[in-house]
GROMACS .gro file of N, CA, C and O in nm:
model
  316
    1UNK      N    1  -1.476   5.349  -0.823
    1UNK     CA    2  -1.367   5.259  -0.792
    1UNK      C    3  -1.238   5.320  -0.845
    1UNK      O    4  -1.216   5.344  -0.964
    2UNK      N    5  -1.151   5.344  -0.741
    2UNK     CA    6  -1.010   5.370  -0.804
    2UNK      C    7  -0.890   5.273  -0.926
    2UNK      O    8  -0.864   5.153  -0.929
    3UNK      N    9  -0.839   5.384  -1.013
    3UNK     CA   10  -0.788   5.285  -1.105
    3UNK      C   11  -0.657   5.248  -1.041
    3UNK      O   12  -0.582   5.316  -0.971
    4UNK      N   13  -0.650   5.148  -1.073
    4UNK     CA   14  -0.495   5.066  -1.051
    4UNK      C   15  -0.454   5.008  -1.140
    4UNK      O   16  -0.503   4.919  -1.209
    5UNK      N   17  -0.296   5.092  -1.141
    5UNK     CA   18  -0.175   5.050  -1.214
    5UNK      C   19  -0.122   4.908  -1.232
    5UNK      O   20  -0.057   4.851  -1.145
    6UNK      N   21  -0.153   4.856  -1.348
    6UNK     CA   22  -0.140   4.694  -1.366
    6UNK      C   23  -0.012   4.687  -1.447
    6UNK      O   24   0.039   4.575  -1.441
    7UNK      N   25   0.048   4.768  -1.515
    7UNK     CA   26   0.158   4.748  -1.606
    7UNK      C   27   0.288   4.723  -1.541
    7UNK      O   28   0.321   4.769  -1.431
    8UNK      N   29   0.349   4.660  -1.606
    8UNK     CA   30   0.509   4.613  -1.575
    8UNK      C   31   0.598   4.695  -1.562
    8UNK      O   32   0.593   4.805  -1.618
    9UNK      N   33   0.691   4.657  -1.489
    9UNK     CA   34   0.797   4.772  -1.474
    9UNK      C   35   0.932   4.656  -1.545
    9UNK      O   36   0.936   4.533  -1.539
   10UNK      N   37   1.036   4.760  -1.613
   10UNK     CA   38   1.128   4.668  -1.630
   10UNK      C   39   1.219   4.664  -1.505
   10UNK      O   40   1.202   4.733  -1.405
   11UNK      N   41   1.348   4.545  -1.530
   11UNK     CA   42   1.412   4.538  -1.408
   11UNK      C   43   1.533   4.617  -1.442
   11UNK      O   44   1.589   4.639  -1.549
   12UNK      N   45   1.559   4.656  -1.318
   12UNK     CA   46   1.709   4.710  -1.316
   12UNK      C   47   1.815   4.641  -1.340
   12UNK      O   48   1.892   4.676  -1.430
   13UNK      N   49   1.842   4.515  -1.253
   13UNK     CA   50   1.959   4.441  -1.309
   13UNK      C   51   1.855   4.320  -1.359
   13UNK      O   52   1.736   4.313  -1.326
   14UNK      N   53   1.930   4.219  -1.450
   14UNK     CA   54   1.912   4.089  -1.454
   14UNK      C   55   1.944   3.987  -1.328
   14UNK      O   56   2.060   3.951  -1.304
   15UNK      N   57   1.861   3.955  -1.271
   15UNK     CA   58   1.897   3.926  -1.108
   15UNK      C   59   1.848   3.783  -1.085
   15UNK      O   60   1.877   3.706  -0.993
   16UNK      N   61   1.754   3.763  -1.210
   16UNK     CA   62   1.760   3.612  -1.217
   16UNK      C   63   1.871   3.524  -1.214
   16UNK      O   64   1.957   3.544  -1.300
   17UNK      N   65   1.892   3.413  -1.118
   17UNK     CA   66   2.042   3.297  -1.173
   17UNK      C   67   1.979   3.206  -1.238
   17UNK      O   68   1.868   3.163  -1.206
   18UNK      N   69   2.073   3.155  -1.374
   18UNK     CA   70   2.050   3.036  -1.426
   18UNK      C   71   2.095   2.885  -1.394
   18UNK      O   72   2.202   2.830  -1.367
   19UNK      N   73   1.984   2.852  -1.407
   19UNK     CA   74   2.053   2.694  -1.417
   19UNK      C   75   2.076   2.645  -1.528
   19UNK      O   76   2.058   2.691  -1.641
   20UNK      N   77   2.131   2.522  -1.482
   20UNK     CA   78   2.195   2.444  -1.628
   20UNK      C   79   2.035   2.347  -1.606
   20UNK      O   80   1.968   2.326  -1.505
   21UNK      N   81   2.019   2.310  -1.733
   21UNK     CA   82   1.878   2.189  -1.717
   21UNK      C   83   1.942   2.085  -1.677
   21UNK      O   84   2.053   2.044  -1.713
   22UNK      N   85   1.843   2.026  -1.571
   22UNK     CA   86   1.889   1.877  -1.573
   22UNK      C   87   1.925   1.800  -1.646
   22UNK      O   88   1.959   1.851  -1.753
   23UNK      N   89   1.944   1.611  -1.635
   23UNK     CA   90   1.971   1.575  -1.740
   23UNK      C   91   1.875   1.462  -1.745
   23UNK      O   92   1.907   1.371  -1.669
   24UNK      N   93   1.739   1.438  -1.833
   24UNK     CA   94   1.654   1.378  -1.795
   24UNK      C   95   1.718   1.208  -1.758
   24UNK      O   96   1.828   1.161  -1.791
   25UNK      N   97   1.619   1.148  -1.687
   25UNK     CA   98   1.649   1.036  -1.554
   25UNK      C   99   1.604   0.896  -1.716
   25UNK      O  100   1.524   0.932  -1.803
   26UNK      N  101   1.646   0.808  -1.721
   26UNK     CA  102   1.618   0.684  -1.756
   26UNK      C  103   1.597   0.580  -1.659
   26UNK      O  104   1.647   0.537  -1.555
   27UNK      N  105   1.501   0.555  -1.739
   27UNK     CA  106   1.440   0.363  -1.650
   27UNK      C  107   1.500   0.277  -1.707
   27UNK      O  108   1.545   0.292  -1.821
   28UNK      N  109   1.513   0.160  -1.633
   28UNK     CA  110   1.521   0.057  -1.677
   28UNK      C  111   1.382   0.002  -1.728
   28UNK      O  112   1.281   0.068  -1.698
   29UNK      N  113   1.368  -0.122  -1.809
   29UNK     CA  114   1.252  -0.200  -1.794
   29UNK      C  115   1.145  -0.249  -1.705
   29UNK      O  116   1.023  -0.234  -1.696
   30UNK      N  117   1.267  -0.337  -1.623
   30UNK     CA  118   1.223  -0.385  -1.434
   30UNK      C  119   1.186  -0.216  -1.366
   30UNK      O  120   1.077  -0.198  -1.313
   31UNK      N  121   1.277  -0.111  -1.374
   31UNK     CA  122   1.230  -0.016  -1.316
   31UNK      C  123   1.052   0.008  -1.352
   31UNK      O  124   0.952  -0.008  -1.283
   32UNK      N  125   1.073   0.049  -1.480
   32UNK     CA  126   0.923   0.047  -1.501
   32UNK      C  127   0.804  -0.035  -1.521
   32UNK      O  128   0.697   0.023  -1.536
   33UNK      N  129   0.810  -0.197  -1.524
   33UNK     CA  130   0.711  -0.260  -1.477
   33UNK      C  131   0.695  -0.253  -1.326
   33UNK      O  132   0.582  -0.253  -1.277
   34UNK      N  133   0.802  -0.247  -1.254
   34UNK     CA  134   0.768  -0.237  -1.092
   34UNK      C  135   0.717  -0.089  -1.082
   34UNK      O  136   0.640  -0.098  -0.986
   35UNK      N  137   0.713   0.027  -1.118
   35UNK     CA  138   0.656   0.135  -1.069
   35UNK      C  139   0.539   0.112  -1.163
   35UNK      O  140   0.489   0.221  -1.135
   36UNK      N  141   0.456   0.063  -1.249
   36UNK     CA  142   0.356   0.040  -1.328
   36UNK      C  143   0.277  -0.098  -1.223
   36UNK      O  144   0.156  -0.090  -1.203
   37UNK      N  145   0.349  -0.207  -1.167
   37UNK     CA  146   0.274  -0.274  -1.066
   37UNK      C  147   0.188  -0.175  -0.953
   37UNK      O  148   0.068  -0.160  -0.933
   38UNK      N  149   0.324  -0.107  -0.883
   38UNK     CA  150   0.263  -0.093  -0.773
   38UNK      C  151   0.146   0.041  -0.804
   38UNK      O  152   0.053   0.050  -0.724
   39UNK      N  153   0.151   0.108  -0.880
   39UNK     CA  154   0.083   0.209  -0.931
   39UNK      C  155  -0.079   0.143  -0.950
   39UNK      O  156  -0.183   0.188  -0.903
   40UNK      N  157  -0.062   0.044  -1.020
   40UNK     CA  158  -0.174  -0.050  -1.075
   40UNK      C  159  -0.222  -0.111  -0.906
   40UNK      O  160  -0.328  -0.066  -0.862
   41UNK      N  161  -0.167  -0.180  -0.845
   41UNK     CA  162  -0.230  -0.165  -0.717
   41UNK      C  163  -0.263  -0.115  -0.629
   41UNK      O  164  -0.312  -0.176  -0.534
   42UNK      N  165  -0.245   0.028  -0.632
   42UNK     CA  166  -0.273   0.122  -0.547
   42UNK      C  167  -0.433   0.167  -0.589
   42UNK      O  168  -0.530   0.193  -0.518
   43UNK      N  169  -0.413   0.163  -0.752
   43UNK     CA  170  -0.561   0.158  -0.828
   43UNK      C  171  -0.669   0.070  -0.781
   43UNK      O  172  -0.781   0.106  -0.746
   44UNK      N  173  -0.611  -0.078  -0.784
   44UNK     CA  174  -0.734  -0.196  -0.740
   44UNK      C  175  -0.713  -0.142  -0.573
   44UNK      O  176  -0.699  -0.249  -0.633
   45UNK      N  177  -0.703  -0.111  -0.483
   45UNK     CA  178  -0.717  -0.053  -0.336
   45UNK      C  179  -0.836   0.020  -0.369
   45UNK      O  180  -0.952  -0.020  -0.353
   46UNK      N  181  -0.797   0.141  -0.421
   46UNK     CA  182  -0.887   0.284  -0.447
   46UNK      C  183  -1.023   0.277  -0.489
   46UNK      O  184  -1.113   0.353  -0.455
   47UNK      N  185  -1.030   0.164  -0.578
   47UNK     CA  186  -1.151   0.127  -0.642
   47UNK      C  187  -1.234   0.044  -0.552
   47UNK      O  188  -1.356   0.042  -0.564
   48UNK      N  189  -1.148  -0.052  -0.426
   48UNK     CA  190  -1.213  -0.104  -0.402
   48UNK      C  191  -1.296  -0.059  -0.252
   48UNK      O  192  -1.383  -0.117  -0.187
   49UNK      N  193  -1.245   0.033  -0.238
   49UNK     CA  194  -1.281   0.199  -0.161
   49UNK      C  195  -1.390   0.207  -0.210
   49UNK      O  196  -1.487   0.166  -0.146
   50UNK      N  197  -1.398   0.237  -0.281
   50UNK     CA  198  -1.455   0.311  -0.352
   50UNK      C  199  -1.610   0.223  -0.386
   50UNK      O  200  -1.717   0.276  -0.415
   51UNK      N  201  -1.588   0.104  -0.376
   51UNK     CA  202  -1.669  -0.008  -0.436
   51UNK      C  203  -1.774   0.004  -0.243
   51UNK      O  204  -1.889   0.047  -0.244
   52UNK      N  205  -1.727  -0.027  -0.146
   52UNK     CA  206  -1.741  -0.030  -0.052
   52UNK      C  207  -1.831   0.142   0.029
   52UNK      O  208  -1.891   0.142   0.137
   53UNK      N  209  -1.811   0.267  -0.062
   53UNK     CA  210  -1.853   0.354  -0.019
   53UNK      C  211  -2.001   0.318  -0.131
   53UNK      O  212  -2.108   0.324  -0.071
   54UNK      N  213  -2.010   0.287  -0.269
   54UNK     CA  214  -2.112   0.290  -0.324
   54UNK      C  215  -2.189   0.178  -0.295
   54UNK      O  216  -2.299   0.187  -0.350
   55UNK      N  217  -2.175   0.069  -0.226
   55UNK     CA  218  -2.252  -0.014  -0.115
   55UNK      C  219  -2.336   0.049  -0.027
   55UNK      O  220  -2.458   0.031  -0.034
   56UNK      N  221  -2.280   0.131   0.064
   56UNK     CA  222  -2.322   0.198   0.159
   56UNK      C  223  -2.365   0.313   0.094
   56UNK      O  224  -2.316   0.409   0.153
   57UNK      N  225  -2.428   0.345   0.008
   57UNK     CA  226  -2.511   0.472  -0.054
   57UNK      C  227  -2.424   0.580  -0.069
   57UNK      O  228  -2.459   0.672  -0.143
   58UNK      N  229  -2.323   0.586  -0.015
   58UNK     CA  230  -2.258   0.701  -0.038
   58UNK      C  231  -2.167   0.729  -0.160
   58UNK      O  232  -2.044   0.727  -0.164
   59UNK      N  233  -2.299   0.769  -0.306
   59UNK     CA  234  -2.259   0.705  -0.415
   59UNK      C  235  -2.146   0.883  -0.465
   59UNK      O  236  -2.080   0.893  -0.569
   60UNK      N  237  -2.155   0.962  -0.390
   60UNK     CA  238  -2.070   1.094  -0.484
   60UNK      C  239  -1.963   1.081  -0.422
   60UNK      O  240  -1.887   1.143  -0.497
   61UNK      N  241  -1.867   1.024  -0.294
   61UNK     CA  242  -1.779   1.003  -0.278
   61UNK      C  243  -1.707   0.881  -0.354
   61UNK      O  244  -1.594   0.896  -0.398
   62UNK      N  245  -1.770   0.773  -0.365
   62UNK     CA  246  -1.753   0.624  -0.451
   62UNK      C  247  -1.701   0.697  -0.625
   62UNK      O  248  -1.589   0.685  -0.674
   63UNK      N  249  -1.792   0.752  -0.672
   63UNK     CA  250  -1.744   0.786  -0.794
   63UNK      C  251  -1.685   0.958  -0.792
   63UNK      O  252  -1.730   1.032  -0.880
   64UNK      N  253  -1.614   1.000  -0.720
   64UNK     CA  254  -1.508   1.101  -0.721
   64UNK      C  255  -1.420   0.990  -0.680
   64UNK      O  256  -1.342   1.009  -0.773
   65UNK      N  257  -1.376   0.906  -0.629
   65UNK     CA  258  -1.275   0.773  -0.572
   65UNK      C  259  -1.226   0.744  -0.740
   65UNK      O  260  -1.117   0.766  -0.792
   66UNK      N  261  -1.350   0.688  -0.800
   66UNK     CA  262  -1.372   0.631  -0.920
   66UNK      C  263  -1.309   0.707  -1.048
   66UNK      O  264  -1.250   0.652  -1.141
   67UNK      N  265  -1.332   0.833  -1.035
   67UNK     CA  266  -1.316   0.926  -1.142
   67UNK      C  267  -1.139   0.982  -1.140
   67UNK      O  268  -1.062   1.024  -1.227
   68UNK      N  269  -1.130   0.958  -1.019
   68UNK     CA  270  -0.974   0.987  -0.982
   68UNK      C  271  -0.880   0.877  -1.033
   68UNK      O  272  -0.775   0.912  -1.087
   69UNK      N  273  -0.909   0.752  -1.021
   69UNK     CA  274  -0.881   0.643  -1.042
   69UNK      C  275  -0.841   0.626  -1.229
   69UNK      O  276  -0.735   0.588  -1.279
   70UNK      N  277  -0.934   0.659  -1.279
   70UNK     CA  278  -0.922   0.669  -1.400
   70UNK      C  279  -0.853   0.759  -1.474
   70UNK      O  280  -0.832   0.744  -1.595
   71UNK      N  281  -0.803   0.882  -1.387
   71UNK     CA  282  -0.705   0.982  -1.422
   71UNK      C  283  -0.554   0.907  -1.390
   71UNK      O  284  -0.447   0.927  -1.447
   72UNK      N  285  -0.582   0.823  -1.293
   72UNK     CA  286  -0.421   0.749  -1.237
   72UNK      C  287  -0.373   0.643  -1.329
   72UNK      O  288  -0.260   0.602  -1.354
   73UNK      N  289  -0.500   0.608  -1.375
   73UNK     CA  290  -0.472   0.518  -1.477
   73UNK      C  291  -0.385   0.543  -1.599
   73UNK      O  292  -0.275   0.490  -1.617
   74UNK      N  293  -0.451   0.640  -1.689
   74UNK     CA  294  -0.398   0.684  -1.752
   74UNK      C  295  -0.306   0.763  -1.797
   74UNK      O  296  -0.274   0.788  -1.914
   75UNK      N  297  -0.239   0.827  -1.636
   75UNK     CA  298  -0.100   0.844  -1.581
   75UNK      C  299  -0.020   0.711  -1.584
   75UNK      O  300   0.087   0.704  -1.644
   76UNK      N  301  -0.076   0.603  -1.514
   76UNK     CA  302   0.054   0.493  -1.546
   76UNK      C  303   0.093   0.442  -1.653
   76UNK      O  304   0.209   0.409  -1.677
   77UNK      N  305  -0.044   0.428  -1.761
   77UNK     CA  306  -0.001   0.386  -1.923
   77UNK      C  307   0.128   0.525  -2.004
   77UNK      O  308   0.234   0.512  -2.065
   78UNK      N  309   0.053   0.637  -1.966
   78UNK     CA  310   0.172   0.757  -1.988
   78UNK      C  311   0.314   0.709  -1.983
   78UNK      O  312   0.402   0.690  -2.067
   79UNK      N  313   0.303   0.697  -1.839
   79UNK     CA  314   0.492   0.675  -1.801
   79UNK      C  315   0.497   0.596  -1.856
   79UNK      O  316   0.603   0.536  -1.869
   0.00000   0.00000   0.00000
């Protein structure tokens, strides 16, 4: 097998542009119980997907539904 050259080269110019950082965004309260509602109901939907595929035997799609669900969750307590 032939060897190949993996090492870095430096750059000629600095050719990257900078940005300035944003300036992070604030919620309100109401902002964030309403994006924590609808978040939370998108959850009881998903689950109930999900409830409806493990009825019908089709129990590894029901709990990948399920397992996802519980990652979203604990994304909305986050925010």
């Amino acid at each position: 097998m032939a060897q190949r050259n993996l090492s870095l080269v430096d750059r000629d110019i600095q050719s990257r542009e900078l940005r300035p950082p944003s300036a992070p965004r604030h919620f309100t309260i109401q902002e964030i119980s309403e994006r924590f509602n609808k978040g939370l109901g998108a959850v009881y939907e998903q689950v109930s997907i999900a409830e409806r595929l493990l009825t019908d035997n089709n129990v590894e799609a029901g709990e990948s539904i399920l397992r996802s669900q519980i990652v979203q969750s604990e994304f909305l307590l986050d925010f």
